Each structure stands twice: as C-alpha cells, then as structure tokens.
Amino acid sequence: MALDRPADIASRSTFTGHVTCGAIVVDPLGRVLHVLHLASGKVLAPGGHTEPVDESLAAAALRELHEETGIPPQAVAPWPGYEAVPDWGRGSVPTLQYSGAR
C-alpha cells in the first residue's frame, strides 16, 4: 500500500504510483465537470499533483480546478454531508457543487 512506503506518496517521482488530487464538480443540474487531460489524451475530472504551496489535498484540488477551468475556489462549495472527509491528516477531500458564479 502506498501509505505504508517511506517515500513521498504525492511526488511525481514515486513509482509505481503516487497520489494526485482531483475535484469532482457537480452543477445544479447534476452534470459532472470533465476536462481533456492534454498529456494523456483522456477526459478526466480536473486535478493533478500537489505543490509545496498546498496546505492540504483539498487545497491542491481547488488550485488545480482553478488552473484547469478558471473556476475560482469561492465559486464551489462542499457537497452537503462531505464538508470534512479525512484524508490521512492532510485536510479534506472535496466533492464540490458549482454555483455558476465566476
């Protein structure tokens, strides 16, 4: 299991796999936001690798959401009931609702 290894599980150089952060964004009509990931050519939820400035995995997911879509963190809200889902002591994992405001 990745969490049992001594390596930084969020580092791009940790193989055979590593942790990335993503935001599942659902609009008021129940549609889920996806983006085209240019490196893989796949359609995925917005997300990516953590950066040193990220205070938590949730912060990384919100930063990546903004970088990839232009949606600012203040335009989304946690899904009701999932405001503080633990993620191994690094914050919370967001499932987000998009208000449509930019």
JSON list of C-alpha atoms in Angstrom, two decimals:
[
{"chain": "A", "resi": 1, "resn": "MET", "atom": "CA", "xyz": [0.00, 0.00, 0.00]},
{"chain": "A", "resi": 2, "resn": "ALA", "atom": "CA", "xyz": [1.31, 3.46, -0.91]},
{"chain": "A", "resi": 3, "resn": "LEU", "atom": "CA", "xyz": [0.72, 4.86, 2.57]},
{"chain": "A", "resi": 4, "resn": "ASP", "atom": "CA", "xyz": [2.99, 2.22, 4.11]},
{"chain": "A", "resi": 5, "resn": "ARG", "atom": "CA", "xyz": [6.00, 3.23, 2.00]},
{"chain": "A", "resi": 6, "resn": "PRO", "atom": "CA", "xyz": [8.57, 5.72, 3.29]},
{"chain": "A", "resi": 7, "resn": "ALA", "atom": "CA", "xyz": [8.56, 7.72, 0.01]},
{"chain": "A", "resi": 8, "resn": "ASP", "atom": "CA", "xyz": [6.59, 10.92, -0.53]},
{"chain": "A", "resi": 9, "resn": "ILE", "atom": "CA", "xyz": [3.35, 9.50, -1.92]},
{"chain": "A", "resi": 10, "resn": "ALA", "atom": "CA", "xyz": [2.48, 12.79, -3.64]},
{"chain": "A", "resi": 11, "resn": "SER", "atom": "CA", "xyz": [5.78, 13.10, -5.54]},
{"chain": "A", "resi": 12, "resn": "ARG", "atom": "CA", "xyz": [5.78, 12.65, -9.31]},
{"chain": "A", "resi": 13, "resn": "SER", "atom": "CA", "xyz": [8.97, 10.61, -8.91]},
{"chain": "A", "resi": 14, "resn": "THR", "atom": "CA", "xyz": [7.38, 8.00, -6.62]},
{"chain": "A", "resi": 15, "resn": "PHE", "atom": "CA", "xyz": [6.76, 4.86, -8.65]},
{"chain": "A", "resi": 16, "resn": "THR", "atom": "CA", "xyz": [4.89, 2.56, -9.23]},
{"chain": "A", "resi": 17, "resn": "GLY", "atom": "CA", "xyz": [2.26, 5.10, -8.39]},
{"chain": "A", "resi": 18, "resn": "HIS", "atom": "CA", "xyz": [1.60, 8.27, -6.48]},
{"chain": "A", "resi": 19, "resn": "VAL", "atom": "CA", "xyz": [-1.24, 10.40, -5.14]},
{"chain": "A", "resi": 20, "resn": "THR", "atom": "CA", "xyz": [-2.84, 13.16, -7.18]},
{"chain": "A", "resi": 21, "resn": "CYS", "atom": "CA", "xyz": [-5.76, 15.39, -6.21]},
{"chain": "A", "resi": 22, "resn": "GLY", "atom": "CA", "xyz": [-8.97, 15.92, -8.08]},
{"chain": "A", "resi": 23, "resn": "ALA", "atom": "CA", "xyz": [-12.21, 17.82, -7.69]},
{"chain": "A", "resi": 24, "resn": "ILE", "atom": "CA", "xyz": [-15.49, 16.19, -8.62]},
{"chain": "A", "resi": 25, "resn": "VAL", "atom": "CA", "xyz": [-17.66, 19.18, -9.55]},
{"chain": "A", "resi": 26, "resn": "VAL", "atom": "CA", "xyz": [-21.42, 18.76, -9.95]},
{"chain": "A", "resi": 27, "resn": "ASP", "atom": "CA", "xyz": [-23.62, 21.60, -11.20]},
{"chain": "A", "resi": 28, "resn": "PRO", "atom": "CA", "xyz": [-27.24, 22.24, -10.11]},
{"chain": "A", "resi": 29, "resn": "LEU", "atom": "CA", "xyz": [-28.48, 20.04, -12.98]},
{"chain": "A", "resi": 30, "resn": "GLY", "atom": "CA", "xyz": [-26.39, 17.08, -11.80]},
{"chain": "A", "resi": 31, "resn": "ARG", "atom": "CA", "xyz": [-23.83, 17.31, -14.59]},
{"chain": "A", "resi": 32, "resn": "VAL", "atom": "CA", "xyz": [-20.25, 16.37, -13.70]},
{"chain": "A", "resi": 33, "resn": "LEU", "atom": "CA", "xyz": [-17.39, 18.54, -14.98]},
{"chain": "A", "resi": 34, "resn": "HIS", "atom": "CA", "xyz": [-14.65, 16.86, -17.01]},
{"chain": "A", "resi": 35, "resn": "VAL", "atom": "CA", "xyz": [-11.60, 18.27, -18.80]},
{"chain": "A", "resi": 36, "resn": "LEU", "atom": "CA", "xyz": [-9.38, 16.93, -21.56]},
{"chain": "A", "resi": 37, "resn": "HIS", "atom": "CA", "xyz": [-6.06, 15.94, -19.98]},
{"chain": "A", "resi": 38, "resn": "LEU", "atom": "CA", "xyz": [-3.57, 17.01, -22.63]},
{"chain": "A", "resi": 39, "resn": "ALA", "atom": "CA", "xyz": [-0.72, 14.70, -21.58]},
{"chain": "A", "resi": 40, "resn": "SER", "atom": "CA", "xyz": [-2.82, 11.53, -21.60]},
{"chain": "A", "resi": 41, "resn": "GLY", "atom": "CA", "xyz": [-5.48, 12.49, -24.13]},
{"chain": "A", "resi": 42, "resn": "LYS", "atom": "CA", "xyz": [-8.14, 11.27, -21.66]},
{"chain": "A", "resi": 43, "resn": "VAL", "atom": "CA", "xyz": [-11.24, 13.06, -20.42]},
{"chain": "A", "resi": 44, "resn": "LEU", "atom": "CA", "xyz": [-10.92, 13.27, -16.62]},
{"chain": "A", "resi": 45, "resn": "ALA", "atom": "CA", "xyz": [-12.05, 15.22, -13.59]},
{"chain": "A", "resi": 46, "resn": "PRO", "atom": "CA", "xyz": [-9.93, 18.35, -13.02]},
{"chain": "A", "resi": 47, "resn": "GLY", "atom": "CA", "xyz": [-6.92, 17.66, -10.83]},
{"chain": "A", "resi": 48, "resn": "GLY", "atom": "CA", "xyz": [-3.23, 16.99, -10.64]},
{"chain": "A", "resi": 49, "resn": "HIS", "atom": "CA", "xyz": [-0.15, 16.91, -8.46]},
{"chain": "A", "resi": 50, "resn": "THR", "atom": "CA", "xyz": [0.34, 18.67, -5.16]},
{"chain": "A", "resi": 51, "resn": "GLU", "atom": "CA", "xyz": [2.64, 21.68, -4.99]},
{"chain": "A", "resi": 52, "resn": "PRO", "atom": "CA", "xyz": [4.66, 22.95, -2.00]},
{"chain": "A", "resi": 53, "resn": "VAL", "atom": "CA", "xyz": [2.17, 25.84, -1.57]},
{"chain": "A", "resi": 54, "resn": "ASP", "atom": "CA", "xyz": [-0.76, 23.45, -0.99]},
{"chain": "A", "resi": 55, "resn": "GLU", "atom": "CA", "xyz": [-1.76, 23.24, 2.67]},
{"chain": "A", "resi": 56, "resn": "SER", "atom": "CA", "xyz": [-3.87, 20.11, 2.11]},
{"chain": "A", "resi": 57, "resn": "LEU", "atom": "CA", "xyz": [-5.03, 17.71, -0.57]},
{"chain": "A", "resi": 58, "resn": "ALA", "atom": "CA", "xyz": [-8.26, 19.73, -0.71]},
{"chain": "A", "resi": 59, "resn": "ALA", "atom": "CA", "xyz": [-6.28, 22.92, -1.36]},
{"chain": "A", "resi": 60, "resn": "ALA", "atom": "CA", "xyz": [-4.39, 21.16, -4.14]},
{"chain": "A", "resi": 61, "resn": "ALA", "atom": "CA", "xyz": [-7.65, 20.00, -5.72]},
{"chain": "A", "resi": 62, "resn": "LEU", "atom": "CA", "xyz": [-9.10, 23.53, -5.59]},
{"chain": "A", "resi": 63, "resn": "ARG", "atom": "CA", "xyz": [-5.91, 25.05, -7.03]},
{"chain": "A", "resi": 64, "resn": "GLU", "atom": "CA", "xyz": [-5.89, 22.52, -9.87]},
{"chain": "A", "resi": 65, "resn": "LEU", "atom": "CA", "xyz": [-9.60, 23.15, -10.51]},
{"chain": "A", "resi": 66, "resn": "HIS", "atom": "CA", "xyz": [-8.89, 26.87, -10.89]},
{"chain": "A", "resi": 67, "resn": "GLU", "atom": "CA", "xyz": [-5.79, 26.32, -13.07]},
{"chain": "A", "resi": 68, "resn": "GLU", "atom": "CA", "xyz": [-7.56, 23.91, -15.43]},
{"chain": "A", "resi": 69, "resn": "THR", "atom": "CA", "xyz": [-11.00, 25.51, -15.68]},
{"chain": "A", "resi": 70, "resn": "GLY", "atom": "CA", "xyz": [-10.81, 29.08, -14.41]},
{"chain": "A", "resi": 71, "resn": "ILE", "atom": "CA", "xyz": [-13.41, 28.29, -11.72]},
{"chain": "A", "resi": 72, "resn": "PRO", "atom": "CA", "xyz": [-12.26, 30.07, -8.54]},
{"chain": "A", "resi": 73, "resn": "PRO", "atom": "CA", "xyz": [-12.39, 28.24, -5.19]},
{"chain": "A", "resi": 74, "resn": "GLN", "atom": "CA", "xyz": [-15.06, 30.60, -3.87]},
{"chain": "A", "resi": 75, "resn": "ALA", "atom": "CA", "xyz": [-17.45, 29.54, -6.67]},
{"chain": "A", "resi": 76, "resn": "VAL", "atom": "CA", "xyz": [-17.72, 25.97, -5.36]},
{"chain": "A", "resi": 77, "resn": "ALA", "atom": "CA", "xyz": [-18.98, 24.54, -2.10]},
{"chain": "A", "resi": 78, "resn": "PRO", "atom": "CA", "xyz": [-18.55, 21.13, -0.47]},
{"chain": "A", "resi": 79, "resn": "TRP", "atom": "CA", "xyz": [-21.27, 18.63, -1.22]},
{"chain": "A", "resi": 80, "resn": "PRO", "atom": "CA", "xyz": [-23.66, 18.60, 1.78]},
{"chain": "A", "resi": 81, "resn": "GLY", "atom": "CA", "xyz": [-22.52, 15.98, 4.25]},
{"chain": "A", "resi": 82, "resn": "TYR", "atom": "CA", "xyz": [-18.96, 15.85, 2.86]},
{"chain": "A", "resi": 83, "resn": "GLU", "atom": "CA", "xyz": [-17.60, 19.09, 4.28]},
{"chain": "A", "resi": 84, "resn": "ALA", "atom": "CA", "xyz": [-14.76, 17.39, 6.16]},
{"chain": "A", "resi": 85, "resn": "VAL", "atom": "CA", "xyz": [-13.87, 13.94, 4.86]},
{"chain": "A", "resi": 86, "resn": "PRO", "atom": "CA", "xyz": [-10.48, 12.94, 6.36]},
{"chain": "A", "resi": 87, "resn": "ASP", "atom": "CA", "xyz": [-7.58, 12.27, 4.01]},
{"chain": "A", "resi": 88, "resn": "TRP", "atom": "CA", "xyz": [-4.75, 10.87, 6.09]},
{"chain": "A", "resi": 89, "resn": "GLY", "atom": "CA", "xyz": [-4.25, 14.03, 8.13]},
{"chain": "A", "resi": 90, "resn": "ARG", "atom": "CA", "xyz": [-3.78, 16.46, 5.24]},
{"chain": "A", "resi": 91, "resn": "GLY", "atom": "CA", "xyz": [-7.15, 18.22, 5.19]},
{"chain": "A", "resi": 92, "resn": "SER", "atom": "CA", "xyz": [-10.34, 17.12, 3.49]},
{"chain": "A", "resi": 93, "resn": "VAL", "atom": "CA", "xyz": [-11.25, 15.64, 0.14]},
{"chain": "A", "resi": 94, "resn": "PRO", "atom": "CA", "xyz": [-13.72, 17.93, -1.62]},
{"chain": "A", "resi": 95, "resn": "THR", "atom": "CA", "xyz": [-16.75, 16.87, -3.57]},
{"chain": "A", "resi": 96, "resn": "LEU", "atom": "CA", "xyz": [-17.95, 20.19, -4.88]},
{"chain": "A", "resi": 97, "resn": "GLN", "atom": "CA", "xyz": [-21.05, 21.90, -6.14]},
{"chain": "A", "resi": 98, "resn": "TYR", "atom": "CA", "xyz": [-20.59, 24.65, -8.71]},
{"chain": "A", "resi": 99, "resn": "SER", "atom": "CA", "xyz": [-22.81, 27.69, -8.29]},
{"chain": "A", "resi": 100, "resn": "GLY", "atom": "CA", "xyz": [-22.11, 29.02, -11.78]},
{"chain": "A", "resi": 101, "resn": "ALA", "atom": "CA", "xyz": [-20.67, 32.26, -10.39]},
{"chain": "A", "resi": 102, "resn": "ARG", "atom": "CA", "xyz": [-17.22, 33.27, -11.60]}
]
